[in-house]
Every structure is written in C-alpha cells, then in structure tokens.
Amino acid sequence: MLSPSYLSDTAPGRGARRAPRSWLASDAPTLSLNGTWRFRLSPTAGLDDAIAAPDFDDGGWGTIPVPSHWVLEGDGAHGLPIYTNVQYPFPLDPPHVPDENPTGDYRRTFVLPSDWPADAALLLRFDGVESMYRVWLNGAEVGIGTGSRLAQEFEVTDLVRTGENVLVVRVHQWSAASYLEDQDQWWLPGIFRDVTLAARPADGLDDVWLRTGWAEGAGWIDAEITAGAAAFPVTLRIPELGVETVWAEPDDVARVELAAVDPWTAETPRLYAVSVEAAGETAILRTGFRTVEIRGDRFLVNGERVVFHGMNRHEAHPERGRVFDEEHAREDLARMKRFNVNAIRTSHYPPHPRLLDLADELGFWVILECDLETHGFEVAGWVGNPSDDPAWRDAYLDRIERTVERDKNHPSIVMWSLGNESGTGANLAAMSAWVHARDTGRPVHYEGDYTGEYTDVYSRMYSTVPETEQIGTDGSTAPLLGCTPAQGARQRTKPFILCEYVHAMGNGPGAIDQYEALVDAHPRLHGGFVWEWRDHGILTRTADGTPFYAYGGDFGEVVHDGNFVMDGMILSDDTPTPGLHEYAAVVAPVRFAFDADGSGVTIENRRHTASTADLRFTWRLEADGRAVDGGALSVPEIAAGSSVRVALPELTPRVGVENWLTVEAVLAAATAWAPEGHIVASAQSDRTPAALPAPTAPRITGWRDAEGTLSLGPAAFESGRLVRLAGRRVDGPRLELFRAPTDNDEGGAFSDPTGSDGSVPGVSSASLWRSQGLDRLVHRLVAVQEAPGALRTVTRVSAANAALSVSVETVWALVGASLELRVEIEPSAGWSTVWPRIGVRFDLPDDDAPVTDAEWFGLGPLESYPDSLRAARVGRYTATIDGLSVPYARPQETGHRSAVRELVLGALRLHALPDTRGRLPGFVLTRHTPQEIAAAGHPHELPVSRTTHLFLDAAQHGLGSRACGPDVWPAFSLRPEARTLRVRFSTLA
C-alpha cells in the first residue's frame, strides 16, 4: 500500500484544529488521557484505517505508557533512537519521506464525566507528538497535527458521546514536518507530552493575556480577554494589591494602573497571584511586572541593561527523553541558579509549559524559541530550503503563532526566537512580521538573519574573541559575517548576543573569561548562551548488563553524528562538570578586587537589580593550605551596579610558608534554589610575606659512564631507569607528549584565533599529533652516568617514520633525606604544531599496594588547565583516584591539577619545585594511559587496569572550544619548547 499523501503535505495540519491560545490554569473541567494505551508499531506508513473503528479488535496489540517515546520503551522492541546534528536521517527529497516510516498506532477508551456542563465545547489537546499524527474519535476522523513540540487542540464536541469513547491516534515518525525539525538532538517519536480532554464553558474564557509593564515603582496591566458576551462581567483580582476590577462587557476591558508594585526580574522574581473570573470559568495566573525594551544598542529590562549569563537548554533525560518530569526540571533549574546561570534559550523549541512556570518562579531571562530548524539543507547549499519556499509559509506562521500564543503570559520570556539554523528567507521574515504585530513588548531574535533585515538584536554563534571585540567596538569597520559595510554598520547599532558560544563538549570549554571581559568593556555586548546545558546520553546497557550513556552510533544508526550530542555543562547523570564550575566563577555576580597593599578589598555588585542584602561575606587565612584564621567581613548593603571598598582585618602571615587569603560571598539564608551558606562568589589573594626561594639544584661533579644499576636512598635503578621507590615497584620517568585528545582537540571547527600557529583550517590538533607520532613515541638511551649520590641519563625520543626528536636528560641526586629529580626536556628544531603536554610518566603497579587516593597542596579541587583556572583555588585537597577524573561520555584527557606544590601518595611524598621562571608543574593520577583512554569510545570500554599512572606535567595545552568554536588562544597554546621539571621524593615517617 502506498504511503498516505498527507505525509508530504506542507500544511500545518488539517481537520478540526482550533486556533492556539494560552496554557492556563483554570477551574474548567479537564480529563487527563495519560496512562496505558494499546499500541502497535508498523515499519511503514502504508496502513489501512481499520484501526479507527470503535469495534476494532486490538487484543493482539501490546501496551505503551503515554506520555513516552516508543523507541525508549520495550528494550528495543519498538525500534531505536537516532541522533543527528545536521544530517537528515532520510533522503533530502522535500516534502517527501521514505516508505520505510515507523508508524505507531495508539488506542484507548475513556468515559466522559457525568457532571461536565452540557453546553460546553470539548477540546482534545495534544501537548507534544513527534512528528505527524492523525486522530480519530469514535470512528470519525478528527484531524491531523504537526509541530512536535507545539500544542494542538481539536474541536470534538460533536464526536464525544455518553458512556465509553474510543480514541485512536496514528503517529508517523517521518513526515513533511520532519524537514522543519532537524534540531541537534535525538529523533524520538511518539506521544511524549500530555493528552487532555478539556471542557470549554459557553460562558468561559477562550483566552487571557495579561501584558504587564513597570517603570519607576509603578506597574500596569493591559489585559486582552477573548470571550463571548455570555462570559461577562469579567473580574480581575490581585488580592495582594487590593485590586478588583470588573469589566461589564468586552468594550470595557482597559488598562489597570497600579501605583506601587515590585518589579519582576531574573534576580527578584516577584510574582503576584491573579484571577480572571468570568461567568462560567476562573483562570488563575502568576504574573510579574516588567518592561522589556531596546534603546539604541542596549537591551533593557525595567530600564537596566541585561547581561545574559545563559545556557542553551534542550529537554533531555537519560531514560525518559523529552518526557517532562517536574521534579527533575525544578532541580535542573535550581542547579542552574546555583552555578550563577541567569538565562535560558529554549533550544530549539518551546519546552513543556510548566518549565516556564518554574522559570517565572525561580527567576530566569528566557529566550523562547520556535520549533524550527532546517539545518540539513546546508549540505545541498540550502537549495530547496523551506524557509524561502511559499509552499511552507503557512507551516512557518502556524509554528510561531502556536509558540507565542501558548506562552505569552510568562514574565520570564523577554525575547521570541524564530528558530535555529534554518538559513534565511521570506517565511522567516513573515514570522517576524507576525510577532511584531502581535506582541510589541518583546523583541525578535534569529541568528541566521546576519544582515538584520527582520530581527531586533544582532546574534551570532561562536564568533572568536577578536571578532566579538570588533562587534562591540564603536567605530569599528571590521567586516561582519555576511554583511556589506553598510549592513555591518547597522548591525552595530543593535544589542549583540552570542546565542551559542564556548561549546561545552567534553573537557572544557576554555577562555570563558575572555568573552566575559569583552562584555564588561563593551556595553553593546550583552553576554550569551553556552552550548549547551547537559549531555543527552541515553542510559543503555551492554550485553552483560553494564550500564553506560549512549550517543550517536550506539544504536546502529545508518547516519549519525557520534558523540556531538554529549556537549553539556552537566553530564547525562546530572553531574556538574569542571567547566560549569569554571563558568560559575567567571560570571559570578559579585566581584572582588584586592588593594595592592593588602589593606582592603573592593566588592562590586554586578547584578541587574538585586542588592547584596541576601549575602554575607567571610574571610579565611590559610598557611600552606591549612586554615589559621578567619571570620566575617562587615560589608554594607551594595546596590546593583555599585561597589564598596571594605577594610580587611590585619593579618599575621606565617613565615616560611605560603599564605593565602580567601574571601567569599555566601547566601545569608536559604532560597528556593540553594541552602544557606551556598557560595555565590569567591576570590584569593597571596599574602605570603616574601617570595619563598626555591632550593638550588645540587652541584654534582665526578660523572663517569656507567650501567646505571644502583640504589640512591629510597630508590633503586636498573640501566638508568627507576624500578623501586619508597618500597614499591615503580617504572619511570618516561617522556609523555601525548594526551588522550579532548573533544576540542579532535575538533577542526575554526583555526582562529590569529596567532595560534598550531592550527590548520579544518584539521584537528589531535590528527596532527597522531601524524607526528606523539602517541607512539619510542626511546633510545644515549648515555648513562653516575656520580657519588647521583645518576644521569640522556635519552633520544622520537617516533617511527619521523626525523623530529626530543632530548631528555634526567638527573637523580640525594639531597639530605630526599631524592631530587631534575628533567630537562629539549625538542629538536622543526616541530610545526602545538603539543598536548610536556611531562613525564611514572607507572605504579598494583602488586605492592594499589594507589587509592591522593592528597595535594596546589590548585583544586577540580581539574584545571591553562585557559580554565578561574574556579581553581590554592589549597590542600584530597580525592580518590576515581574522583580525580571526570567520566566524560567519550573518554579523554581529564584530571589535571595545576601548580602542585606537594603531592602525597600513600607513604610517598613529592615536593614540586618551580623552574627558573617560577612555574610549578601539574599532575594527573589515573588508572589508564593516554593511549588506552584514546582507544575507548565509552568509559566501560576502558581495559581493566593493574597499574596507576602518575604524570608530572611541566605544561599542558589549553582546552579552547574547537569542537564547535574557536581554537585555543595563543597565550594558552603549548608550543614545542624546552622545559624543566624538578621534584623531590621522600617517604612519610
């Protein structure tokens, strides 16, 4: 049987579709149709309509929960998920889709409650179905719906009957609508949001829109009441404000002025309970008063410039997919608040409406995005792109109308976004024109409108730091992407946001602070939205039952985009990454600047609205990482945008050790999103009285050639190589220039910024490292020498089929009760790319005593890299060996702790010494080599380890965000260079 023709229909639907309206809490009757439905999955869409008959025998069918995605139910019995970023998982043949089109048939019965009003209209509401669905009720066709993440209501008044009713829904995975839903996410078909039957009283409220504003302490409501004459009089009540306004008839509805109200902002999310009471229905809303406007190149709320410290947020759960779980969503948003996130871009579709209630309540600036992306047309040079095809115009307009109408009452929404990565064209311009006509109180965003023909803000993805600076610089004539000089000049008159930046894939991103510094320097720049909030891993099990988080390709997809779906600031299991801690430190709403003489600190309140009345300030002094003094700072209340200098207590630093002063701003009381004492911001100041001199290297004479088999204090050597130390077997040191490539190392997105000489356009750093053999180095011992109490080796290190080499000199020497190691690393001429690391590796087999944990004095507590240090603090920390690493979805470099002074592993103590330029090494302690890590696709694929590996790194390459963003900034790029490592080993008493 041929596939039905409606699958290639570009119209937004057909049948008894109702116009979109607000998602309102109301006392009008509703009946949830969620629950267990009968279900049958077919491999094609060519099916007859016999299932629509009320007496159809579905006894041979299975069951499925609604809401759910059928590919996440039944352990693969209903097909498997597909992940693509840009690619369409079907031929690019618009508006057609293949006959191989998984189709799910759903059936259930329900009984209309006997107490429902007899004169009410009955609406059948679907809040989310992917992708096209056809509906029958009691054997009669109701209609066809599209727009997977958009609500659709159908009029079914004449079809519902007393007693038992039979509802049938046929869901097709692929349809013409799928061409408009090519978002970077899993394709997850099914009825995944609520299904509801709603009674609409004849004298009830068809729709309510309370448009609010605020200025200079006063507020107002411009109400739009959509209702028949029978609904009137309509009464607006705000009990907290003593408001009770009665509109006797539709023409009476007018602005309500409020002399004194508290404003709503993302920092002070003040909501007022409002009821709108008609003759037959009362709607309950929570509204906030705020005014959104653009003045020149400033985006303002309530007259103040907004800086977006935002996240792009998909709806994603490792077991439920996009099925909404309010408890999980609330914690998700609370976690954002704890990490200083103040804004959300709903990438790339409207979320479940309750999420926006939570955003109103907890406080976020929200860019609400329409359910639209046609990115896969890029592969064809955008030929056939629906965005400029009149045949798709109605579908585009329908999608934006349903986006705006459903959520228009939310104060958290400060901007509408037309969609994402859909090229440009007349249909997008028409969407913008509709929004501008419908809602004059919110600007329109769309990143793909590079020339600013139909949008109100200038938006870009992943512009480099130099380019972003030029966007923000007054008078700059630097060309802008896709713009003529005249168009570029116009774009510079608008507020600028980075709708996506610092791509958070795997270990990273780096250089977040560089973007934040530009936002401080150039008021036109209004911050941005990290891509993205969370990894989208799907919890899966191997054949032997081992759990892991799956990504693209793990389900045997024909085409997929691999682990590109694992690019979040939190892991799939909700674990915050070190990158999120870094972000929180960079964007902290309170900033500290210490006086040069140490007598005081200037505290700056960088908030939009809130003062520091909700915070208290503390200090502590630590000597070599151990607390010696501390207390509270007396800080007056600081208004938003203001700063205060506060005197610091007179301190008595300890002599001969490092002294560090830490100040913190913490919550003075518990909030809805964090407990009392939660750290909002912190800073450190070095209070060491005088620079601590590094011990000089021992002077050794009397070298002679030798075999290098000897003992030096707690160490034993064979052929110049360490074999035992502090009573345990040890192998090393071995030069290590390779690290298991991060996702950013593997990326070739951009070769910018200028000056990063390791970059080759379109070629990843990791591929250059492999081509130069850094992952397969071999060694040739050139010389072994001994002297009284000392051992020296020289080794040439290179790779097969390579002329480039590195010379490594190691000198071991007894210094009192310690054994000092000095390693001199010098590359030959000719190296043409950056290196991942310069360090040495020690292997500690388990046969003596497995290394289980580490204690160190240095930067911590989390991993840190040259361009990701803002969250790191000097202190004394402990962690298990597993806790030192982050289980990124694809194993990669992890666990580096910078600037280590002291490291204790069991009975062994390492004391790191700075090189001649004062640089301290870092360390990594792990159960696997970089080569083993790089070979694994998932954490569970790492081999069983019987050895702990200790890396002492003189330097590491930065992180950047080149998986889908700029390369490592030149200042943090590790170019091949001579480096020195010095460390002293001793045993604990």
Coordinates of C-alpha atoms in Angstrom, one line a residue, residues 561-854:
D561 CA 26.8 12.5 14.4
G562 CA 28.5 10.5 17.1
N563 CA 29.1 12.0 20.5
F564 CA 28.3 15.5 19.3
V565 CA 25.1 15.2 21.4
M566 CA 27.4 15.0 24.5
D567 CA 28.2 18.7 24.7
G568 CA 26.8 19.9 28.0
M569 CA 27.9 21.6 31.2
I570 CA 26.5 18.7 33.2
L571 CA 26.8 15.0 32.4
S572 CA 23.9 12.9 31.5
D573 CA 23.5 11.8 35.1
D574 CA 23.3 15.5 36.3
T575 CA 26.9 15.7 37.5
P576 CA 28.2 19.2 37.1
T577 CA 31.5 19.3 35.0
P578 CA 34.6 21.3 36.0
G579 CA 33.6 23.5 33.0
L580 CA 30.4 24.5 34.8
H581 CA 32.4 25.4 38.0
E582 CA 34.7 27.5 35.8
Y583 CA 31.7 29.2 34.2
A584 CA 30.2 30.0 37.7
A585 CA 33.4 31.6 38.8
V586 CA 33.8 33.7 35.7
V587 CA 30.2 35.1 35.6
A588 CA 29.8 35.4 39.4
P589 CA 27.5 38.4 40.2
V590 CA 29.9 39.6 42.9
R591 CA 33.5 40.5 42.1
F592 CA 36.4 41.2 44.4
A593 CA 39.5 43.4 43.8
F594 CA 42.2 43.4 46.5
D595 CA 44.2 46.5 47.2
A596 CA 47.8 46.3 46.2
D597 CA 49.0 46.8 49.8
G598 CA 46.5 44.2 51.1
S599 CA 44.7 46.6 53.4
G600 CA 41.3 46.3 51.8
V601 CA 39.1 44.8 49.1
T602 CA 36.7 46.4 46.7
I603 CA 33.4 44.4 46.3
E604 CA 31.4 45.1 43.2
N605 CA 27.8 44.1 42.8
R606 CA 27.4 43.2 39.2
R607 CA 23.7 42.2 39.4
H608 CA 20.9 43.7 37.3
T609 CA 18.5 44.5 40.2
A610 CA 19.3 42.9 43.5
S611 CA 21.4 44.4 46.2
T612 CA 23.7 42.3 48.3
A613 CA 21.2 42.2 51.2
D614 CA 20.8 38.5 50.7
L615 CA 24.5 37.8 51.1
R616 CA 27.1 37.7 53.9
F617 CA 30.8 37.9 53.4
T618 CA 33.5 35.8 55.1
W619 CA 37.3 35.6 55.0
R620 CA 39.9 33.0 56.0
L621 CA 43.7 32.8 56.0
E622 CA 45.4 29.6 55.2
A623 CA 49.1 28.7 55.7
D624 CA 50.2 26.0 53.2
G625 CA 46.6 25.1 52.7
R626 CA 45.7 24.8 56.4
A627 CA 43.3 27.3 58.0
V628 CA 44.8 29.5 60.7
D629 CA 42.3 32.4 61.0
G630 CA 39.0 33.6 59.7
G631 CA 35.8 35.5 60.3
A632 CA 33.1 37.7 58.9
L633 CA 33.6 40.8 56.9
S634 CA 31.5 43.8 57.8
V635 CA 30.1 44.9 54.4
P636 CA 27.3 47.5 53.9
E637 CA 24.5 46.7 51.5
I638 CA 25.7 47.3 48.0
A639 CA 23.1 48.3 45.4
A640 CA 23.1 46.7 42.0
G641 CA 25.8 48.2 39.8
S642 CA 27.7 49.7 42.7
S643 CA 30.8 48.8 44.6
V644 CA 32.2 49.4 48.1
R645 CA 35.8 49.2 49.4
V646 CA 36.0 47.3 52.7
A647 CA 39.0 47.2 55.0
L648 CA 40.4 43.8 55.6
P649 CA 41.5 42.6 59.1
E650 CA 45.1 42.9 60.0
L651 CA 46.7 39.6 59.3
T652 CA 49.7 37.9 60.7
P653 CA 51.0 35.6 58.0
R654 CA 53.2 32.7 58.9
V655 CA 56.8 32.8 57.9
G656 CA 58.4 30.3 55.6
V657 CA 55.1 29.0 54.1
E658 CA 52.6 30.2 51.6
N659 CA 49.8 32.4 53.0
W660 CA 46.5 32.7 51.1
L661 CA 43.5 34.9 52.0
T662 CA 40.2 33.8 50.6
V663 CA 37.0 35.9 50.7
E664 CA 33.6 34.6 49.9
A665 CA 30.1 35.9 49.3
V666 CA 27.6 33.3 50.5
L667 CA 23.8 33.2 50.9
A668 CA 22.7 34.6 54.2
A669 CA 19.5 32.5 54.2
A670 CA 18.2 29.5 52.2
T671 CA 16.4 30.2 48.9
A672 CA 14.3 28.1 46.7
W673 CA 17.4 27.0 44.8
A674 CA 20.2 26.8 47.4
P675 CA 20.8 26.3 51.1
E676 CA 22.1 29.0 53.5
G677 CA 25.9 29.4 53.1
H678 CA 25.9 28.5 49.4
I679 CA 29.0 30.2 47.9
V680 CA 28.0 32.7 45.2
A681 CA 31.5 34.2 44.6
S682 CA 35.0 33.9 46.0
A683 CA 38.5 35.2 45.4
Q684 CA 42.0 34.6 46.7
S685 CA 45.0 36.9 47.4
D686 CA 48.5 35.7 48.0
R687 CA 49.6 37.0 51.4
T688 CA 53.0 35.3 51.6
P689 CA 55.3 37.9 53.3
A690 CA 58.1 37.3 50.9
A691 CA 58.7 35.1 47.9
L692 CA 59.8 31.7 49.1
P693 CA 63.2 30.8 47.4
A694 CA 63.3 27.6 45.6
P695 CA 66.1 25.3 46.8
T696 CA 69.0 25.4 44.4
A697 CA 69.8 22.3 42.4
P698 CA 72.6 20.2 43.9
R699 CA 76.0 20.7 42.2
I700 CA 77.3 17.4 41.0
T701 CA 80.8 16.6 39.8
G702 CA 82.7 13.5 39.0
W703 CA 80.4 12.0 36.4
R704 CA 81.5 8.8 34.8
D705 CA 79.9 6.4 32.3
A706 CA 78.2 3.5 34.0
E707 CA 75.5 0.9 33.6
G708 CA 73.1 2.8 35.9
T709 CA 72.2 -0.1 38.2
L710 CA 72.4 1.2 41.7
S711 CA 70.4 2.4 44.7
L712 CA 70.0 6.1 45.8
G713 CA 68.3 6.4 49.2
P714 CA 64.7 5.1 48.8
A715 CA 65.2 4.4 45.1
A716 CA 66.6 1.6 43.0
F717 CA 67.6 1.9 39.4
E718 CA 68.3 -0.6 36.6
S719 CA 70.0 0.6 33.4
G720 CA 69.3 4.1 34.5
R721 CA 65.6 3.6 34.9
L722 CA 63.8 3.9 38.2
V723 CA 62.4 0.5 39.3
R724 CA 61.7 0.9 43.0
L725 CA 60.8 3.9 45.2
A726 CA 59.8 4.0 48.8
G727 CA 59.5 0.3 49.0
R728 CA 57.2 -0.2 46.0
R729 CA 57.8 -1.1 42.3
V730 CA 57.9 2.0 40.1
D731 CA 58.7 2.4 36.4
G732 CA 59.8 5.8 35.0
P733 CA 60.2 8.5 34.3
R734 CA 59.1 8.2 30.7
L735 CA 58.6 11.3 28.5
E736 CA 55.0 11.9 27.6
L737 CA 53.9 14.4 25.0
F738 CA 50.5 12.9 24.2
R739 CA 47.2 13.3 26.0
A740 CA 44.0 11.4 25.2
P741 CA 42.5 14.0 22.8
T742 CA 39.7 16.0 24.2
D743 CA 36.6 16.6 22.0
N744 CA 38.1 20.1 21.4
D745 CA 41.4 18.6 20.4
E746 CA 39.6 16.4 17.9
G747 CA 37.6 19.4 16.5
G748 CA 38.6 21.3 13.4
A749 CA 35.8 23.9 13.6
F750 CA 37.9 27.0 13.4
S751 CA 41.6 27.7 13.1
D752 CA 41.2 31.2 14.6
P753 CA 42.3 33.0 16.7
T754 CA 45.0 34.5 14.6
G755 CA 48.4 33.6 16.0
S756 CA 47.5 30.1 17.1
D757 CA 50.3 28.6 14.9
G758 CA 49.3 25.1 15.6
S759 CA 46.0 25.4 13.8
V760 CA 45.4 24.2 10.3
P761 CA 42.0 25.1 8.9
G762 CA 39.7 22.1 9.1
V763 CA 42.4 19.8 10.6
S764 CA 42.2 18.9 14.2
S765 CA 45.1 19.2 16.6
A766 CA 44.7 15.6 17.5
S767 CA 45.2 14.4 13.9
L768 CA 48.4 16.4 13.8
W769 CA 49.6 14.9 17.0
R770 CA 49.0 11.4 15.7
S771 CA 50.6 12.2 12.3
Q772 CA 53.7 13.3 14.2
G773 CA 53.7 10.1 16.3
L774 CA 53.2 11.7 19.7
D775 CA 51.0 8.8 20.7
R776 CA 53.6 6.2 19.8
L777 CA 57.0 7.6 21.0
V778 CA 60.0 5.2 21.2
H779 CA 63.2 5.8 23.2
R780 CA 66.9 5.3 22.7
L781 CA 69.1 5.5 25.7
V782 CA 72.1 7.7 24.7
A783 CA 74.1 7.9 27.9
V784 CA 74.1 6.7 31.5
Q785 CA 76.4 8.3 34.0
E786 CA 76.9 8.1 37.7
A787 CA 78.5 10.3 40.4
P788 CA 78.6 10.0 44.1
G789 CA 74.9 10.1 45.2
A790 CA 73.7 10.8 41.7
L791 CA 72.6 9.3 38.4
R792 CA 72.2 10.9 35.0
T793 CA 70.6 9.6 31.8
V794 CA 70.2 11.1 28.3
T795 CA 67.5 9.7 26.1
R796 CA 66.5 10.5 22.5
V797 CA 62.7 10.2 22.0
S798 CA 61.1 10.1 18.6
A799 CA 58.5 8.1 16.6
A800 CA 58.6 5.8 13.6
N801 CA 58.9 7.5 10.3
A802 CA 59.9 10.7 12.0
A803 CA 63.1 12.7 12.0
L804 CA 62.0 15.1 14.7
S805 CA 63.0 14.2 18.2
V806 CA 63.2 15.3 21.8
S807 CA 66.2 15.1 24.0
V808 CA 65.5 14.2 27.7
E809 CA 68.1 14.5 30.4
T810 CA 67.3 13.1 33.8
V811 CA 69.4 13.7 36.9
W812 CA 68.7 12.0 40.2
A813 CA 70.5 13.2 43.3
L814 CA 70.4 12.6 47.0
V815 CA 69.6 15.8 48.9
G816 CA 69.6 15.1 52.6
A817 CA 66.7 12.7 53.3
S818 CA 65.1 13.4 49.9
L819 CA 65.8 12.3 46.4
E820 CA 65.6 15.1 43.8
L821 CA 64.8 14.5 40.1
R822 CA 65.5 17.1 37.5
V823 CA 64.3 16.5 34.0
E824 CA 65.5 18.7 31.1
I825 CA 63.3 18.3 28.0
E826 CA 64.5 19.9 24.8
P827 CA 62.9 19.4 21.3
S828 CA 64.8 19.4 18.1
A829 CA 64.2 22.0 15.5
G830 CA 61.4 21.6 13.1
W831 CA 58.3 20.9 15.2
S832 CA 55.4 22.7 13.4
T833 CA 52.4 22.2 15.7
V834 CA 51.4 22.6 19.3
W835 CA 52.0 19.8 21.7
P836 CA 49.3 18.4 24.0
R837 CA 51.7 18.2 27.0
I838 CA 55.3 18.2 28.2
G839 CA 55.7 15.9 31.0
V840 CA 56.9 12.5 32.4
R841 CA 55.0 9.4 33.4
F842 CA 55.6 7.1 36.3
D843 CA 53.9 3.7 36.4
L844 CA 53.0 2.3 39.9
P845 CA 51.8 -1.4 39.6
D846 CA 49.2 -2.7 42.0
D847 CA 51.3 -5.7 43.1
D848 CA 52.7 -3.8 46.1
A849 CA 49.8 -1.7 47.2
P850 CA 47.2 -0.1 44.8
V851 CA 47.2 3.7 45.0
T852 CA 43.7 4.6 46.1
D853 CA 43.8 8.3 46.7
A854 CA 45.9 11.5 46.7

